[in-house]
Coordinates of C-alpha atoms (C1' of nucleotides) in Angstrom, one line a residue:
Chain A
X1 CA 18.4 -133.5 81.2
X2 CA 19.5 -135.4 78.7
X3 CA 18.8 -136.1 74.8
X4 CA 15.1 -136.3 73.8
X5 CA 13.2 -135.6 70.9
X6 CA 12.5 -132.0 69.8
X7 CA 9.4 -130.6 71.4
X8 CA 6.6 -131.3 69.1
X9 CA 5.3 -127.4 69.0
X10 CA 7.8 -124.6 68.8
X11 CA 4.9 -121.8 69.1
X12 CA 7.2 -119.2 67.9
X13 CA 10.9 -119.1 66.6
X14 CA 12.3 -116.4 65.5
X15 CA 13.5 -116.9 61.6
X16 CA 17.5 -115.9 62.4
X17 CA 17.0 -119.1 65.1
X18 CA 15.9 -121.7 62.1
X19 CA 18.8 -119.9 59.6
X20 CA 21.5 -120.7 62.5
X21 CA 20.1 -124.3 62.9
X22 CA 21.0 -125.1 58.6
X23 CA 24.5 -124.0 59.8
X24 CA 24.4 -126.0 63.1
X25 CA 23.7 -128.8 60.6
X26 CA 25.9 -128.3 58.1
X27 CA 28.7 -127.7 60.6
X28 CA 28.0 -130.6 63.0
X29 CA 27.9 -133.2 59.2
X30 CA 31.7 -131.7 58.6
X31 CA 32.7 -132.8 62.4
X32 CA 31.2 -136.0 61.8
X33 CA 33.1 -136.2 58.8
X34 CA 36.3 -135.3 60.4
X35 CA 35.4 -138.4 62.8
X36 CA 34.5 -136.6 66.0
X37 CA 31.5 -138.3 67.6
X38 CA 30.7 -135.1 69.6
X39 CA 31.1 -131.2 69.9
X40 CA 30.4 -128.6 72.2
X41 CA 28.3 -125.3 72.0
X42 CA 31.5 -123.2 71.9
X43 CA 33.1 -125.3 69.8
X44 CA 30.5 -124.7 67.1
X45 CA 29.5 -121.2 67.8
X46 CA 33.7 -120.3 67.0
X47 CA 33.7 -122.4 63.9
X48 CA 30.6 -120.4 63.1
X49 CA 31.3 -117.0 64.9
X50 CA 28.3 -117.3 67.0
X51 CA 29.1 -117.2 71.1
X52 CA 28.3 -120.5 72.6
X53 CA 25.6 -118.7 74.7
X54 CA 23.9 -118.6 71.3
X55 CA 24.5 -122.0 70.2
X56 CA 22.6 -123.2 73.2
X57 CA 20.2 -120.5 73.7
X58 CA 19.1 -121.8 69.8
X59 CA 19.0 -125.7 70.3
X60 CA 17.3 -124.8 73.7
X61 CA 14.0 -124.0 71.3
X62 CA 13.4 -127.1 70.1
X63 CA 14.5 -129.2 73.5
X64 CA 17.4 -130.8 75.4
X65 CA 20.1 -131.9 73.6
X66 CA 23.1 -131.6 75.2
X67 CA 24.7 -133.9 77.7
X68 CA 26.5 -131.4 80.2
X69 CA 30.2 -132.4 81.0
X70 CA 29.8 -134.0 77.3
X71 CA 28.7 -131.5 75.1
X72 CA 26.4 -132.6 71.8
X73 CA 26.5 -136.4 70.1
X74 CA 26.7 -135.3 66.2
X75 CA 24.8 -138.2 64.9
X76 CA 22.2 -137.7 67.7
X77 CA 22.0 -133.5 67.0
X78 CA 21.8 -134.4 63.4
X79 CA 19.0 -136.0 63.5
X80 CA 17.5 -134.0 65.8
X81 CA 17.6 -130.7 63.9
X82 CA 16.7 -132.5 60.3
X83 CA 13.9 -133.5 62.3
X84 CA 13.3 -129.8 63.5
X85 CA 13.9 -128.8 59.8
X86 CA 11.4 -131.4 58.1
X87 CA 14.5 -132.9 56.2
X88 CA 14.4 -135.9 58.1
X89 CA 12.5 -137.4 54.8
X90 CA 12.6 -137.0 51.3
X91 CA 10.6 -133.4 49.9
X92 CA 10.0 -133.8 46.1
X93 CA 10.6 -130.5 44.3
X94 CA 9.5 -128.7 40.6
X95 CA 11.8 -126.2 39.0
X96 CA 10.6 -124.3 36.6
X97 CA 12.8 -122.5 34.1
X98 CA 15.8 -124.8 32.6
X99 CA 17.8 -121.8 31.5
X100 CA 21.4 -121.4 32.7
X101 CA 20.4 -121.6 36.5
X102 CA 17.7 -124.2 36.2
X103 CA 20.4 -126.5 34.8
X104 CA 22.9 -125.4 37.5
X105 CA 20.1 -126.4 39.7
X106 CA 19.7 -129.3 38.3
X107 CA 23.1 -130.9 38.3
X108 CA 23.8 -129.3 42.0
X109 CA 25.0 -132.4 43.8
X110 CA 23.7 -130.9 47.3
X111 CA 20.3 -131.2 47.4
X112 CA 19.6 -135.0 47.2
X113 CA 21.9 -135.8 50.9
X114 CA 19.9 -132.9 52.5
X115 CA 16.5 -134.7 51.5
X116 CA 15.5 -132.3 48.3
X117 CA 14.6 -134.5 45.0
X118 CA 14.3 -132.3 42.2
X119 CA 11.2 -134.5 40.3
X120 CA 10.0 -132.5 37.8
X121 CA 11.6 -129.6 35.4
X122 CA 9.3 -127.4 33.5
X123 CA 10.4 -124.4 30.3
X124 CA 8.4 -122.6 28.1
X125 CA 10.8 -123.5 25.0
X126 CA 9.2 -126.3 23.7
X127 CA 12.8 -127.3 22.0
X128 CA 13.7 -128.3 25.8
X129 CA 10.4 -129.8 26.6
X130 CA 10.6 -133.7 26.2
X131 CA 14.5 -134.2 26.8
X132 CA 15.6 -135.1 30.4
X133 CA 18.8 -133.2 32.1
X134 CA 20.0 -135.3 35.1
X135 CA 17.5 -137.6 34.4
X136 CA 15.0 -134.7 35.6
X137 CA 12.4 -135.4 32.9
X138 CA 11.5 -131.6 31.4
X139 CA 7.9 -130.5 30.5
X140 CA 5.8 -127.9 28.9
X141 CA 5.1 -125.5 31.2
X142 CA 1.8 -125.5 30.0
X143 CA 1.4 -129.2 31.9
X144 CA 3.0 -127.6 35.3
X145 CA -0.5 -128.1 37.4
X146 CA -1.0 -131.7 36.0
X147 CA 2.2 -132.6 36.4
X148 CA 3.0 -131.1 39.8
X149 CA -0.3 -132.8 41.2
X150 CA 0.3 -136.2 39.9
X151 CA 3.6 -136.0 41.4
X152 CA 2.7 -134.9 44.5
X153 CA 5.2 -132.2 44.3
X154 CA 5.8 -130.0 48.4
X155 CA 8.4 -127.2 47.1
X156 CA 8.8 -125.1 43.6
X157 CA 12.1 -123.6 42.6
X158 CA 11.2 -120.2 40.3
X159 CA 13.9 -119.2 37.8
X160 CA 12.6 -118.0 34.7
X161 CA 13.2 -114.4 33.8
X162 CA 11.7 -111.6 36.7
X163 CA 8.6 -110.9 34.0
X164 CA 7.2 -114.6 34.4
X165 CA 7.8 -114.9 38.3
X166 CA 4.9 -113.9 39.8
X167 CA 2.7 -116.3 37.0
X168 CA 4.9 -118.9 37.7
X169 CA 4.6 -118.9 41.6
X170 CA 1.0 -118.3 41.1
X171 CA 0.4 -121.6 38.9
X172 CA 2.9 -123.5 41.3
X173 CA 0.5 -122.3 44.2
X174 CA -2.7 -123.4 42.3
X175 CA -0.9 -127.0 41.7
X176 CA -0.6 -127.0 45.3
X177 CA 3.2 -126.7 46.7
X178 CA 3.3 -125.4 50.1
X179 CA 6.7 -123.9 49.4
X180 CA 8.4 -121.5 47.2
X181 CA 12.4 -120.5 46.5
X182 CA 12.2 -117.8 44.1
X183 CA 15.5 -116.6 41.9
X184 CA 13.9 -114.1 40.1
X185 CA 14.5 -110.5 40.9
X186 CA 11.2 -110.2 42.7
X187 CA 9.2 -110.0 45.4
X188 CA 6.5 -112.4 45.2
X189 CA 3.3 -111.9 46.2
X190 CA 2.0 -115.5 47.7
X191 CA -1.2 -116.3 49.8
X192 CA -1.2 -116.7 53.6
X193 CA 0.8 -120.5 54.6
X194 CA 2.6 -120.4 51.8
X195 CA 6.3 -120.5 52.7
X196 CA 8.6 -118.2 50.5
X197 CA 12.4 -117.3 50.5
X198 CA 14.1 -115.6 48.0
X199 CA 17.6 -115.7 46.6
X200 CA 18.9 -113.0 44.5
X201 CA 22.7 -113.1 43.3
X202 CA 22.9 -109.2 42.8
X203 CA 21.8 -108.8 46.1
X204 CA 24.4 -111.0 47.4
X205 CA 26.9 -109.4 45.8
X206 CA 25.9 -105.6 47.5
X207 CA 26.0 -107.0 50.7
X208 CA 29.9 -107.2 49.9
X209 CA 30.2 -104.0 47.7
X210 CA 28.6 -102.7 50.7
X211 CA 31.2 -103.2 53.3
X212 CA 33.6 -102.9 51.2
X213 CA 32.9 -99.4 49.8
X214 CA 32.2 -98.6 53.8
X215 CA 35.9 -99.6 54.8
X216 CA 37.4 -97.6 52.2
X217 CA 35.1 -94.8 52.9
X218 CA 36.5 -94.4 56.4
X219 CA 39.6 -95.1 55.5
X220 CA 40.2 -92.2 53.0
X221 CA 38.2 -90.4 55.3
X222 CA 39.6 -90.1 58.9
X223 CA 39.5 -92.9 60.6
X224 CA 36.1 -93.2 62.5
X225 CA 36.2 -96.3 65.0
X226 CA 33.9 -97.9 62.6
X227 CA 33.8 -101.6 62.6
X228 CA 31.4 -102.9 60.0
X229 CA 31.8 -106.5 59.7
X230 CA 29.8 -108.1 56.3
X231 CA 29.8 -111.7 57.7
X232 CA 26.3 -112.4 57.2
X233 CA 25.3 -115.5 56.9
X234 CA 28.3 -118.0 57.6
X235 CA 30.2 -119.3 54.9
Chain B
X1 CA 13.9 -81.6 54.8
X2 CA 14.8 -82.7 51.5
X3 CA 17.0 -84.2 49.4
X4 CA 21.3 -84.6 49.9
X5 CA 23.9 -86.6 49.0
X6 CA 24.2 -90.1 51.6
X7 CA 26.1 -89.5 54.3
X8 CA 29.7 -90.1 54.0
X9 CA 30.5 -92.6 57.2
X10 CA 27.6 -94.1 58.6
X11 CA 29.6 -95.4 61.5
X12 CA 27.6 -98.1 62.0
X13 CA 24.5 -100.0 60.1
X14 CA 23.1 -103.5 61.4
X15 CA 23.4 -105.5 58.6
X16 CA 20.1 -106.1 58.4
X17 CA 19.7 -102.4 57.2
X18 CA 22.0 -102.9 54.2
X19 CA 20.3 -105.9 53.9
X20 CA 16.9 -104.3 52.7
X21 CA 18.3 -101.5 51.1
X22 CA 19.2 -103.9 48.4
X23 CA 15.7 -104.4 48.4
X24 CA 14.3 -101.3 48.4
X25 CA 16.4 -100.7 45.2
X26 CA 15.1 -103.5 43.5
X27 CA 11.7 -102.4 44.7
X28 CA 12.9 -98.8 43.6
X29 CA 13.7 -99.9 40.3
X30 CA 10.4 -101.7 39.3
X31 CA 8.2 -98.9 40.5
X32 CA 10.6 -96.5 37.5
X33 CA 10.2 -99.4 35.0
X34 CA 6.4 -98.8 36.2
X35 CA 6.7 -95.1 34.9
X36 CA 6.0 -93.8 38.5
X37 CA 8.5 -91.2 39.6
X38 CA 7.5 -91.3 43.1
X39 CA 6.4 -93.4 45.7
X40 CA 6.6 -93.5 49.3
X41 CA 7.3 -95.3 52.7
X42 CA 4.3 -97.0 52.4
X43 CA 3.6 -98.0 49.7
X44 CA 7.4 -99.5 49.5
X45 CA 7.1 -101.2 53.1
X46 CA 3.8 -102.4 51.6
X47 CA 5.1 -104.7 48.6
X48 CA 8.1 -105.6 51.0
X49 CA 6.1 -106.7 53.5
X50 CA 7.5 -104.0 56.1
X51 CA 5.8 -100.9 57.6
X52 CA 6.1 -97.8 56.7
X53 CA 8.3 -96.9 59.3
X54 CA 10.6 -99.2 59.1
X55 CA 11.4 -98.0 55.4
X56 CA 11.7 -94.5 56.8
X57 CA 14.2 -95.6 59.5
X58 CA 16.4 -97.5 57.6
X59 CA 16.7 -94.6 54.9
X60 CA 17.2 -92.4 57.9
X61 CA 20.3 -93.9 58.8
X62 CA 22.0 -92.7 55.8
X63 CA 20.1 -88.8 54.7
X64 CA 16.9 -87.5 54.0
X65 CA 16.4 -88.4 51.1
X66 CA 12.4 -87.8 51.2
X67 CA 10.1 -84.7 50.6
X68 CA 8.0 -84.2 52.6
X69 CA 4.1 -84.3 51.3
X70 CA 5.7 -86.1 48.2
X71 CA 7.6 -89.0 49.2
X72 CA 10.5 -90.2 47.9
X73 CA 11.2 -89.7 44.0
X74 CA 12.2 -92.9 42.5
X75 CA 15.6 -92.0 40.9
X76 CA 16.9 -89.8 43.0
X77 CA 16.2 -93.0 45.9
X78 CA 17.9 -95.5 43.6
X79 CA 20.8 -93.3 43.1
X80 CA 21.5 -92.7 46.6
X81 CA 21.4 -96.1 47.4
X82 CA 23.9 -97.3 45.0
X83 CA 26.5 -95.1 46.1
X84 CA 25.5 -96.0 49.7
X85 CA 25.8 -99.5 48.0
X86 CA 29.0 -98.9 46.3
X87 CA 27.4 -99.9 43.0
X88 CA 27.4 -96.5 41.6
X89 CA 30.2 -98.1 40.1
X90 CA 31.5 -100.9 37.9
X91 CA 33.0 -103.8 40.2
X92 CA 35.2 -106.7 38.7
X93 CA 34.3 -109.9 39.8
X94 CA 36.1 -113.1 39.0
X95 CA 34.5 -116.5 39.1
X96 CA 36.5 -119.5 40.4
X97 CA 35.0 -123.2 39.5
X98 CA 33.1 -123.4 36.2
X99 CA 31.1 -126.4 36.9
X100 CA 27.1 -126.4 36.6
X101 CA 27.0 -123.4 38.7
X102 CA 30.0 -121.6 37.2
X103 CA 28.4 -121.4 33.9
X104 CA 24.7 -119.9 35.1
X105 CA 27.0 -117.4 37.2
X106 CA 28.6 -116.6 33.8
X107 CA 25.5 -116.5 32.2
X108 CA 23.1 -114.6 34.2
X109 CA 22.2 -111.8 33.0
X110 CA 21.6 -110.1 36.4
X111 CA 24.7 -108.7 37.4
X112 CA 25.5 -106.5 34.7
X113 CA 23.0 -103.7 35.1
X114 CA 23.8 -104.1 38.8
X115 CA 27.5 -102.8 38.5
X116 CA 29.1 -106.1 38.5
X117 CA 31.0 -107.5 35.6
X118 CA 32.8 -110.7 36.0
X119 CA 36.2 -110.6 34.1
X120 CA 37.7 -113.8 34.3
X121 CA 36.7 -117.3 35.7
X122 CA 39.1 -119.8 36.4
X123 CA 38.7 -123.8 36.6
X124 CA 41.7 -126.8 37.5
X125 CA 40.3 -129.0 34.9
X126 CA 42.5 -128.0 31.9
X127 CA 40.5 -129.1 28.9
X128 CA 38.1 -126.0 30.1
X129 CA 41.1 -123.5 30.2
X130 CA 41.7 -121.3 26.9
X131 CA 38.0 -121.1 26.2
X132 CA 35.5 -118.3 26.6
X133 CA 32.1 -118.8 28.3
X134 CA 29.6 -115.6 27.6
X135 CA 33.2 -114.4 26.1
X136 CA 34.3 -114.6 29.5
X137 CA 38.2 -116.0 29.3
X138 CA 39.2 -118.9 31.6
X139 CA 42.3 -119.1 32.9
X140 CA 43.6 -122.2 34.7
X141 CA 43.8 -122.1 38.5
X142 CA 47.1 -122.0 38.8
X143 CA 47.1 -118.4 37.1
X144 CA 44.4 -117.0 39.6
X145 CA 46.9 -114.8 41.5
X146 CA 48.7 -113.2 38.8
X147 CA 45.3 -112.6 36.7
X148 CA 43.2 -111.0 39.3
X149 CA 46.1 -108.4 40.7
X150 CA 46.5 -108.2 36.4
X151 CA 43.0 -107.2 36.2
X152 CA 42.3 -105.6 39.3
X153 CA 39.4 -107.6 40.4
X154 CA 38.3 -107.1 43.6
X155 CA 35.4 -109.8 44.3
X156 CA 35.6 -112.7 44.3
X157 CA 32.6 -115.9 43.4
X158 CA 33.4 -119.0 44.9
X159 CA 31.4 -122.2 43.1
X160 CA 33.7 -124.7 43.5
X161 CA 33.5 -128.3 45.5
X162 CA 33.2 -127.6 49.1
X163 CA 36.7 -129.3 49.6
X164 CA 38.6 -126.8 47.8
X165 CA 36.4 -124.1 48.7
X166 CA 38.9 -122.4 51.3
X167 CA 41.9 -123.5 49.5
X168 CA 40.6 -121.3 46.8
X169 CA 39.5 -118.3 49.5
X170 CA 42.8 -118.3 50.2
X171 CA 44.0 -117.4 47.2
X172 CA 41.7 -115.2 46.2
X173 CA 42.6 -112.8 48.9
X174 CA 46.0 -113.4 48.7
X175 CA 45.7 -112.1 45.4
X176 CA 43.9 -109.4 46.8
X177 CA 40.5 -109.4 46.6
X178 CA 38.2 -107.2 49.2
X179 CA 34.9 -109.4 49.3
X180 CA 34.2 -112.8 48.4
X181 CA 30.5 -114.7 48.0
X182 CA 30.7 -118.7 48.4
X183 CA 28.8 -121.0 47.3
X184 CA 29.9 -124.0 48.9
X185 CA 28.5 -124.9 52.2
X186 CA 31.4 -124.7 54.1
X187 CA 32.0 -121.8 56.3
X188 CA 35.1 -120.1 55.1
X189 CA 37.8 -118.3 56.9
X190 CA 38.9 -114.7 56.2
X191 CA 40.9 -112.6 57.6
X192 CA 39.5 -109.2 59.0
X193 CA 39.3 -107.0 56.7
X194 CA 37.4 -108.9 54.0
X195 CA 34.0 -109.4 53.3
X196 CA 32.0 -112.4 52.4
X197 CA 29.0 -113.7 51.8
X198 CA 27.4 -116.9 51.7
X199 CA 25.0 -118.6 49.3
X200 CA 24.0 -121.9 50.6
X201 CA 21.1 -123.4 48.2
X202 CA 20.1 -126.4 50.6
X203 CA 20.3 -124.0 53.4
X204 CA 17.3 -122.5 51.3
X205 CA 15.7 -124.9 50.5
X206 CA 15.7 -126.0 54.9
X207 CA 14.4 -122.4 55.8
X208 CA 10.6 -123.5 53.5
X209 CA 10.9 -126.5 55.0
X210 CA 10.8 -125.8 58.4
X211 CA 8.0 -123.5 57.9
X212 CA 6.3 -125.9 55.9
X213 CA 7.1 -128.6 58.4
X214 CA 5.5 -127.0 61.6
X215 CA 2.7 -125.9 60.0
X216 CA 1.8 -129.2 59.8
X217 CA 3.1 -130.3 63.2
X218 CA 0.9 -126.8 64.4
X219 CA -2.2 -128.3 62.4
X220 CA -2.1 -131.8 63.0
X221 CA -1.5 -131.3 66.7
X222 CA -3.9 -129.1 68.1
X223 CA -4.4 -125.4 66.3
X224 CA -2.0 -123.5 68.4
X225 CA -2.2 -120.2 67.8
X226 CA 1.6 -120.3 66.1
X227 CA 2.2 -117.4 63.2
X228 CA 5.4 -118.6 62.3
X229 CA 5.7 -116.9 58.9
X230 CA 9.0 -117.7 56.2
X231 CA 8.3 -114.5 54.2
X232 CA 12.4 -114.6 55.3
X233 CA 14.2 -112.6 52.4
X234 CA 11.5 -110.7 50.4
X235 CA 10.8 -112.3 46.7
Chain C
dT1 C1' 36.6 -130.9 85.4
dA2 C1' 33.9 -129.8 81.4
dC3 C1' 29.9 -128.9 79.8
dT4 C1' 24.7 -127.7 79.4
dG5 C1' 20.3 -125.0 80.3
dT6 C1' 18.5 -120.8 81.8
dG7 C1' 16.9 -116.6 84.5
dA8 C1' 18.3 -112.0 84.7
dA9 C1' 20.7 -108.0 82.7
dC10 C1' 21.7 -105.8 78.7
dA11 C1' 21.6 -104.4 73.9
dA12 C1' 19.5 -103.9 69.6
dT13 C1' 15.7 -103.4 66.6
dT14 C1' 11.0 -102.3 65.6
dT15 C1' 6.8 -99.9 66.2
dC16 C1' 4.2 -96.0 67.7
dA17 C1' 2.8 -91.6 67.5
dC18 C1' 3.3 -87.1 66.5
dA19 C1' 5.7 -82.5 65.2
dG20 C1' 6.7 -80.2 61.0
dC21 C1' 7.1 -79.3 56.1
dA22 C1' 5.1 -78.9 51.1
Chain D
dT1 C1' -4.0 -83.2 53.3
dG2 C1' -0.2 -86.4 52.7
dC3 C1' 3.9 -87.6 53.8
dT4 C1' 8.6 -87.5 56.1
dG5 C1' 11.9 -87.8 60.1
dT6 C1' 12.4 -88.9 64.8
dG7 C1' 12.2 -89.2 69.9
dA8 C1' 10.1 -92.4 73.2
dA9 C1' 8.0 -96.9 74.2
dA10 C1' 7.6 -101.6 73.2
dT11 C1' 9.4 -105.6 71.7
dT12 C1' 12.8 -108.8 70.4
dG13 C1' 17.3 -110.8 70.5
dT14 C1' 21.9 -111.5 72.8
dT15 C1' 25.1 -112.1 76.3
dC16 C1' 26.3 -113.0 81.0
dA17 C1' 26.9 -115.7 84.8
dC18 C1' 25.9 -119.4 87.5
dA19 C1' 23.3 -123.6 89.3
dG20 C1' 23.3 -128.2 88.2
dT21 C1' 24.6 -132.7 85.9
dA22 C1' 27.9 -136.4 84.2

DNA sequence: TACTGTGAACAATTTCACAGCA
DNA sequence: TGCTGTGAAATTGTTCACAGTA
């Protein structure tokens, strides 16, 4: 038992297992940062409020990573789970949409050190269509299927108003990108093996309310031994 | 039987629940725009991707909020749910780093009709401080305490540099905020008692890769009968 | 000693299937 | 008939506790 490379064919992980194993990552590149060559399963799981049960449990998917009396090599479980992940090489990406969050998207300085390369921007407006932002060269949308296949483009980024999502992911799907992270308010309807997740900010944001209007509910109210705990994903 | 107000102290929800109720209201709230005054478990668990069920058993922890026969009508659904939501209110939200993301957060037009309003944003770089984005004021850092108990704001957006990101949590509920969202990918500390939530876009980006990803190990391999499905969040 | 990997126990969540109301 | 609400069953996910390795 000792370091090895992830088993070639998971056959079935549950989804909250791959969620956890971004946060292993993004945890384990702080440690290395901090200059500690190794961790440990509980060490993670507290900086992450997972038990260390869980931590192993997890990484014991994908194979054998650990080194008992040692714990887990950063560098080595690194590599390991962007390999896991697909992000152990580069994924070209489209947006589509260069409104307020496309640009955000655009000039967010996180995506090129996890392996995503934003190649291609596309927008309706055709004042915005010819410029670059962050050297992301922007097209008409009308050019998204040409474009997208001549670039070989894997993953599309959707955020154009809720109206044009569905079309958008539709085109994106005919241009042939195997992935989709949507913004819009919407659920998007997307054929069989194509990957989706969505991200929407008001949603976000009642996860909060939520727990929040639940403590002060039983807190005005009398005290019920409730102990509703909003820590979703890390963070 | 029929109709009532949501239940006053739920005791206990898995987050997951809360989760989807967010959904169902944006579901909810299409189907009105849709000038359909009704609709049911079905046919909601249906464009959600959940069974019927399901939609009935998560409702079910809060009332009975369906007829019978009927199903559920739209408005009355998307009422209950904000006030099980807390958003049957107006929250105040301030924004703390007004960077690329900063400014879409300022800009997006999403939160409003949701019940949140963001009433300041603050930023350390000073030549940003005195001017109004989306005639939102910002203050500089150093100010955040005294303007958010001035204002009363409650949550809290974090879209700074993931250096300062705790730094800035820290302040934030010193000054007496309930929830927080982050967008930094960092996991941040709270004390008990507050809420957060955490927006990671790479994390994203890794949950369509990984499905992506072993699909391709699946098909290249030898046609294992593997399902794994990303339809994570719905959109 | 300090840690992993893992079967077995436990807990939570989802689905089924049906009674009951409109 | 069409649909909800809900116990009971099935499934899935988590934690425990310990054998085993460095």
């Amino acid at each position: 038992m000792s370091s090895s490379k992830p088993t070639t064919s998971p056959v079935s992980v549950p989804e909250a297992v791959v969620n956890r194993l971004s946060m292993y990552l993004r945890e384990l590149q702080h440690v290395v940062a901090a200059g500690k060559p190794t961790t440990s399963s509980s060490q993670l799981g507290r900086r992450l409020g997972f038990t260390d049960a869980q931590v192993r449990k997890d990484l014991a998917h994908f194979g054998h990573f650990g080194h008992p009396g040692i714990g887990y090599r950063c560098q080595e479980l690194i590599d390991a789970i962007r390999c896991i992940l697909g992000t152990d090489r580069q994924w070209k990406v489209a947006l589509v949409g260069v409104g307020n969050l496309g640009r955000a998207l655009l000039g967010y300085r996180g995506f090129d050190p996890q392996g995503f390369e934003i190649v291609a921007a596309f927008d309706a407006e055709l004042s915005k269509v010819g410029n670059e932002i962050e050297s992301v060269p922007i097209y008409d949308i009308a050019r998204l299927r040409e474009v997208v296949s001549a670039k070989q483009v894997e993953l599309g980024m959707v955020a154009v108003p809720a109206e044009h999502a569905q079309a958008v992911a539709d085109q994106l799907v005919e241009a042939g990108v195997t992935g989709i992270v949507n913004f819009a308010p919407v659920t998007l309807k997307v054929p069989e093996g194509i990957s989706k997740v969505g991200v929407d900010l008001a949603r976000e944001l009642e996860q909060v309310t939520f727990a929040v209007a639940n403590r002060l509910r039983s807190a005005e109210h009398g005290a019920e031994l409730d102990q509703t705990e909003a820590t979703k994903t890390g963070s």
